[in-house]
PDB file of C-alpha atoms in Angstrom:
ATOM      1  CA  ASP A  60      81.633  91.389 -21.112  1.00  0.00           C
ATOM      2  CA  GLY A  61      78.214  90.386 -19.808  1.00  0.00           C
ATOM      3  CA  CYS A  62      76.495  87.042 -19.654  1.00  0.00           C
ATOM      4  CA  THR A  63      73.101  85.773 -20.779  1.00  0.00           C
ATOM      5  CA  ILE A  64      71.591  82.579 -19.401  1.00  0.00           C
ATOM      6  CA  THR A  65      68.680  81.200 -21.425  1.00  0.00           C
ATOM      7  CA  THR A  66      66.419  78.220 -20.752  1.00  0.00           C
ATOM      8  CA  ALA A  67      63.467  76.935 -22.746  1.00  0.00           C
ATOM      9  CA  ASP A  68      61.357  76.023 -19.716  1.00  0.00           C
ATOM     10  CA  ASN A  69      60.355  77.431 -16.316  1.00  0.00           C
ATOM     11  CA  SER A  70      63.367  76.144 -14.405  1.00  0.00           C
ATOM     12  CA  ALA A  71      65.608  78.569 -12.518  1.00  0.00           C
ATOM     13  CA  GLN A  72      68.214  80.242 -14.692  1.00  0.00           C
ATOM     14  CA  LEU A  73      70.476  81.001 -11.743  1.00  0.00           C
ATOM     15  CA  THR A  74      70.592  79.318  -8.332  1.00  0.00           C
ATOM     16  CA  LEU A  75      72.923  80.367  -5.527  1.00  0.00           C
ATOM     17  CA  ILE A  76      73.505  77.583  -2.980  1.00  0.00           C
ATOM     18  CA  SER A  77      75.464  77.835   0.254  1.00  0.00           C
ATOM     19  CA  THR A  78      76.323  74.572   2.042  1.00  0.00           C
ATOM     20  CA  ASP A  79      77.900  76.375   5.009  1.00  0.00           C
ATOM     21  CA  ALA A  80      76.445  75.027   8.278  1.00  0.00           C
ATOM     22  CA  ASP A  81      77.265  77.901  10.636  1.00  0.00           C
ATOM     23  CA  GLY A  82      74.841  80.542  11.928  1.00  0.00           C
ATOM     24  CA  SER A  83      75.931  83.267   9.499  1.00  0.00           C
ATOM     25  CA  SER A  84      73.877  84.182   6.463  1.00  0.00           C
ATOM     26  CA  GLY A  85      74.439  82.680   3.046  1.00  0.00           C
ATOM     27  CA  PRO A  86      74.289  82.604   0.114  1.00  0.00           C
ATOM     28  CA  HIS A  87      75.034  86.227  -0.719  1.00  0.00           C
ATOM     29  CA  LEU A  88      74.132  88.156  -3.843  1.00  0.00           C
ATOM     30  CA  VAL A  89      76.195  91.333  -4.074  1.00  0.00           C
ATOM     31  CA  LEU A  90      75.678  94.164  -6.547  1.00  0.00           C
ATOM     32  CA  GLN A  91      78.729  96.415  -6.193  1.00  0.00           C
ATOM     33  CA  ARG A  92      79.597  99.479  -8.198  1.00  0.00           C
ATOM     34  CA  ASP A  93      83.369  99.779  -7.952  1.00  0.00           C
ATOM     35  CA  SER A  94      83.991 103.265  -9.322  1.00  0.00           C
ATOM     36  CA  SER A  95      87.341 105.048  -9.215  1.00  0.00           C
ATOM     37  CA  SER A  96      85.454 108.351  -8.914  1.00  0.00           C
ATOM     38  CA  PRO A  97      82.195 107.847  -6.981  1.00  0.00           C
ATOM     39  CA  ALA A  98      79.874 110.832  -7.026  1.00  0.00           C
ATOM     40  CA  ASP A  99      76.653 111.868  -5.343  1.00  0.00           C
ATOM     41  CA  ASN A 100      73.561 110.491  -7.123  1.00  0.00           C
ATOM     42  CA  ASP A 101      75.436 107.650  -8.853  1.00  0.00           C
ATOM     43  CA  LEU A 102      73.117 104.752  -9.688  1.00  0.00           C
ATOM     44  CA  LEU A 103      74.568 101.819  -7.709  1.00  0.00           C
ATOM     45  CA  GLY A 104      72.448  99.072  -9.210  1.00  0.00           C
ATOM     46  CA  GLN A 105      69.041  98.154 -10.507  1.00  0.00           C
ATOM     47  CA  ILE A 106      66.890  95.116 -11.024  1.00  0.00           C
ATOM     48  CA  LEU A 107      64.477  95.196 -13.959  1.00  0.00           C
ATOM     49  CA  PHE A 108      61.489  92.897 -14.394  1.00  0.00           C
ATOM     50  CA  ARG A 109      60.505  92.797 -18.059  1.00  0.00           C
ATOM     51  CA  GLY A 110      57.833  91.002 -20.017  1.00  0.00           C
ATOM     52  CA  GLU A 111      55.800  91.454 -23.166  1.00  0.00           C
ATOM     53  CA  ASP A 112      52.362  92.924 -23.692  1.00  0.00           C
ATOM     54  CA  ASP A 113      49.830  91.338 -26.049  1.00  0.00           C
ATOM     55  CA  GLY A 114      51.359  93.337 -28.949  1.00  0.00           C
ATOM     56  CA  SER A 115      54.793  91.704 -28.393  1.00  0.00           C
ATOM     57  CA  ASN A 116      56.215  94.972 -27.005  1.00  0.00           C
ATOM     58  CA  VAL A 117      58.744  94.685 -24.184  1.00  0.00           C
ATOM     59  CA  VAL A 118      57.300  96.195 -21.009  1.00  0.00           C
ATOM     60  CA  GLU A 119      59.349  97.100 -17.956  1.00  0.00           C
ATOM     61  CA  ALA A 120      56.840  95.939 -15.351  1.00  0.00           C
ATOM     62  CA  CYS A 121      58.933  96.799 -12.298  1.00  0.00           C
ATOM     63  CA  GLU A 122      62.219  98.541 -11.582  1.00  0.00           C
ATOM     64  CA  MET A 123      64.105  98.535  -8.302  1.00  0.00           C
ATOM     65  CA  LYS A 124      67.123 100.782  -8.065  1.00  0.00           C
ATOM     66  CA  VAL A 125      69.536 102.135  -5.491  1.00  0.00           C
ATOM     67  CA  THR A 126      71.218 105.531  -5.763  1.00  0.00           C
ATOM     68  CA  ALA A 127      74.134 106.895  -3.754  1.00  0.00           C
ATOM     69  CA  ARG A 128      72.711 110.232  -2.611  1.00  0.00           C
ATOM     70  CA  ASP A 129      75.838 111.262  -0.673  1.00  0.00           C
ATOM     71  CA  VAL A 130      79.202 109.498  -1.024  1.00  0.00           C
ATOM     72  CA  THR A 131      81.026 111.549   1.636  1.00  0.00           C
ATOM     73  CA  ASN A 132      83.031 109.175   3.857  1.00  0.00           C
ATOM     74  CA  GLY A 133      81.267 108.718   7.192  1.00  0.00           C
ATOM     75  CA  THR A 134      78.016 110.418   6.152  1.00  0.00           C
ATOM     76  CA  GLU A 135      76.951 108.226   3.208  1.00  0.00           C
ATOM     77  CA  ASP A 136      73.260 108.310   2.247  1.00  0.00           C
ATOM     78  CA  SER A 137      71.392 106.154  -0.239  1.00  0.00           C
ATOM     79  CA  GLN A 138      67.962 105.933  -1.819  1.00  0.00           C
ATOM     80  CA  PHE A 139      65.904 102.867  -2.784  1.00  0.00           C
ATOM     81  CA  ASP A 140      63.167 103.274  -5.420  1.00  0.00           C
ATOM     82  CA  ILE A 141      60.468 100.867  -6.573  1.00  0.00           C
ATOM     83  CA  THR A 142      58.585 101.732  -9.764  1.00  0.00           C
ATOM     84  CA  THR A 143      55.793  99.701 -11.415  1.00  0.00           C
ATOM     85  CA  GLN A 144      53.545 100.096 -14.442  1.00  0.00           C
ATOM     86  CA  VAL A 145      50.155 101.732 -13.844  1.00  0.00           C
ATOM     87  CA  ALA A 146      47.899 102.048 -16.911  1.00  0.00           C
ATOM     88  CA  GLY A 147      50.912 101.763 -19.236  1.00  0.00           C
ATOM     89  CA  THR A 148      53.134 104.314 -17.483  1.00  0.00           C
ATOM     90  CA  ALA A 149      56.000 103.764 -15.033  1.00  0.00           C
ATOM     91  CA  ARG A 150      54.964 105.192 -11.640  1.00  0.00           C
ATOM     92  CA  SER A 151      56.846 105.582  -8.391  1.00  0.00           C
ATOM     93  CA  ARG A 152      55.358 103.262  -5.781  1.00  0.00           C
ATOM     94  CA  MET A 153      57.871 103.700  -2.946  1.00  0.00           C
ATOM     95  CA  VAL A 154      60.972 105.816  -2.350  1.00  0.00           C
ATOM     96  CA  MET A 155      63.158 105.412   0.749  1.00  0.00           C
ATOM     97  CA  ASN A 156      65.966 107.864   1.395  1.00  0.00           C
ATOM     98  CA  GLU A 157      67.826 109.430   4.316  1.00  0.00           C
ATOM     99  CA  VAL A 158      64.958 111.701   5.390  1.00  0.00           C
ATOM    100  CA  GLU A 159      61.699 109.957   4.465  1.00  0.00           C
ATOM    101  CA  THR A 160      59.808 107.013   3.013  1.00  0.00           C
ATOM    102  CA  VAL A 161      57.269 108.118   0.412  1.00  0.00           C
ATOM    103  CA  PHE A 162      54.491 106.040  -1.094  1.00  0.00           C
ATOM    104  CA  ASN A 163      52.870 107.103  -4.385  1.00  0.00           C
ATOM    105  CA  GLN A 164      55.214 110.028  -5.073  1.00  0.00           C
ATOM    106  CA  ASP A 165      53.757 110.389  -8.582  1.00  0.00           C
ATOM    107  CA  SER A 166      50.282 111.199  -7.115  1.00  0.00           C
ATOM    108  CA  VAL A 167      48.482 108.373  -8.926  1.00  0.00           C
ATOM    109  CA  ASP A 168      44.983 107.360  -7.788  1.00  0.00           C
ATOM    110  CA  LEU A 169      46.353 104.361  -5.846  1.00  0.00           C
ATOM    111  CA  ASP A 170      44.926 103.431  -2.475  1.00  0.00           C
ATOM    112  CA  PHE A 171      47.165 102.357   0.400  1.00  0.00           C
ATOM    113  CA  ARG A 172      45.960  99.684   2.824  1.00  0.00           C
ATOM    114  CA  VAL A 173      47.476  98.072   5.903  1.00  0.00           C
ATOM    115  CA  GLU A 174      46.018  94.890   7.374  1.00  0.00           C
ATOM    116  CA  SER A 175      46.143  93.970  11.041  1.00  0.00           C
ATOM    117  CA  ASN A 176      45.666  90.495  12.455  1.00  0.00           C
ATOM    118  CA  GLY A 177      41.883  90.892  12.580  1.00  0.00           C
ATOM    119  CA  ASN A 178      41.028  93.715  10.176  1.00  0.00           C
ATOM    120  CA  THR A 179      41.781  93.839   6.440  1.00  0.00           C
ATOM    121  CA  ASP A 180      41.213  97.615   6.484  1.00  0.00           C
ATOM    122  CA  MET A 181      43.119  98.617   9.631  1.00  0.00           C
ATOM    123  CA  LEU A 182      44.553 101.692   7.877  1.00  0.00           C
ATOM    124  CA  VAL A 183      43.315 102.902   4.492  1.00  0.00           C
ATOM    125  CA  VAL A 184      44.394 105.915   2.438  1.00  0.00           C
ATOM    126  CA  ASP A 185      41.747 106.561  -0.225  1.00  0.00           C
ATOM    127  CA  ALA A 186      43.896 108.355  -2.817  1.00  0.00           C
ATOM    128  CA  GLY A 187      41.080 109.332  -5.178  1.00  0.00           C
ATOM    129  CA  ASN A 188      39.037 111.025  -2.463  1.00  0.00           C
ATOM    130  CA  ASP A 189      41.945 112.295  -0.276  1.00  0.00           C
ATOM    131  CA  ARG A 190      40.648 110.443   2.800  1.00  0.00           C
ATOM    132  CA  VAL A 191      42.113 108.315   5.582  1.00  0.00           C
ATOM    133  CA  GLY A 192      40.213 105.565   7.355  1.00  0.00           C
ATOM    134  CA  ILE A 193      41.045 103.472  10.358  1.00  0.00           C
ATOM    135  CA  GLY A 194      39.062 100.260  10.581  1.00  0.00           C
ATOM    136  CA  LEU A 195      37.030 100.758   7.385  1.00  0.00           C
ATOM    137  CA  ALA A 196      37.581 100.439   3.642  1.00  0.00           C
ATOM    138  CA  SER A 197      35.770 103.577   2.421  1.00  0.00           C
ATOM    139  CA  PRO A 198      36.022 106.592   4.719  1.00  0.00           C
ATOM    140  CA  ALA A 199      33.199 109.099   4.182  1.00  0.00           C
ATOM    141  CA  VAL A 200      35.071 112.160   5.507  1.00  0.00           C
ATOM    142  CA  PRO A 201      38.748 113.258   5.392  1.00  0.00           C
ATOM    143  CA  PHE A 202      39.542 111.259   8.572  1.00  0.00           C
ATOM    144  CA  GLU A 203      37.234 108.523   9.854  1.00  0.00           C
ATOM    145  CA  VAL A 204      37.692 105.930  12.588  1.00  0.00           C
ATOM    146  CA  PHE A 205      35.433 102.889  12.806  1.00  0.00           C
ATOM    147  CA  ALA A 206      35.361 100.187  15.461  1.00  0.00           C
ATOM    148  CA  SER A 207      32.876  97.754  16.960  1.00  0.00           C
ATOM    149  CA  ALA A 208      30.423  99.143  19.526  1.00  0.00           C
ATOM    150  CA  ASN A 209      32.402  97.978  22.552  1.00  0.00           C
ATOM    151  CA  SER A 210      35.930  98.789  21.437  1.00  0.00           C
ATOM    152  CA  PHE A 211      35.881 102.356  20.156  1.00  0.00           C
ATOM    153  CA  GLY A 212      38.385 104.773  21.580  1.00  0.00           C
ATOM    154  CA  ILE A 213      40.703 107.585  20.613  1.00  0.00           C
ATOM    155  CA  ARG A 214      43.284 108.865  23.059  1.00  0.00           C
ATOM    156  CA  LEU A 215      45.548 111.866  22.588  1.00  0.00           C
ATOM    157  CA  SER A 216      48.181 112.114  25.319  1.00  0.00           C
ATOM    158  CA  THR A 217      51.450 113.795  26.188  1.00  0.00           C
ATOM    159  CA  THR A 218      54.824 112.066  26.154  1.00  0.00           C
ATOM    160  CA  SER A 219      54.629 111.732  29.936  1.00  0.00           C
ATOM    161  CA  GLY A 220      51.405 109.733  29.582  1.00  0.00           C
ATOM    162  CA  ASN A 221      49.085 112.424  30.931  1.00  0.00           C
ATOM    163  CA  LYS A 222      45.843 112.199  28.999  1.00  0.00           C
ATOM    164  CA  VAL A 223      44.912 115.297  27.063  1.00  0.00           C
ATOM    165  CA  VAL A 224      41.782 114.084  25.256  1.00  0.00           C
ATOM    166  CA  ASP A 225      39.886 110.787  25.528  1.00  0.00           C
ATOM    167  CA  LEU A 226      37.026 109.791  23.240  1.00  0.00           C
ATOM    168  CA  LEU A 227      35.964 106.414  24.571  1.00  0.00           C
ATOM    169  CA  ASN A 228      32.875 104.222  24.417  1.00  0.00           C
ATOM    170  CA  ASN A 229      32.134 102.996  27.913  1.00  0.00           C
ATOM    171  CA  ASN A 230      28.872 101.227  26.850  1.00  0.00           C
ATOM    172  CA  SER A 231      26.717 104.006  28.297  1.00  0.00           C
ATOM    173  CA  SER A 232      27.900 107.243  26.737  1.00  0.00           C
TER     174      SER A 232
END
């Protein structure tokens, strides 16, 4: 029939504790849709993060959901979606399915950045300008690579390791 747990403070409303001492994982949280007639594209479960805006309207800030894309025994496929609010509208941030992982499927002006151990802008996709940068935050052309004077290099090679093209800085040319 459903259950609501309410507290009047910031303590946890639900805590799962496993006291098992073996090497297996625990505790487990399982969301299981137990349908007598499963079908392709059934929604298997979702987690909603809701809050209120300054006008006391309920806002769904984030939604995570899993869909059964194919329920055929032995060839099952699923999809995991993460959606967040961007300027007051729910926007797809990441979709993972059987053939691809897509970031920013809704084509919003949202940059994508990957940090490495020593560079906060190791890989940057500048969504508003349709540019990709490696090693810099704001690429000036559609594809730009930046590195320090003594470490620049681009290598294109075959699967056997035979070099096809090398663009390297050897400190003299």
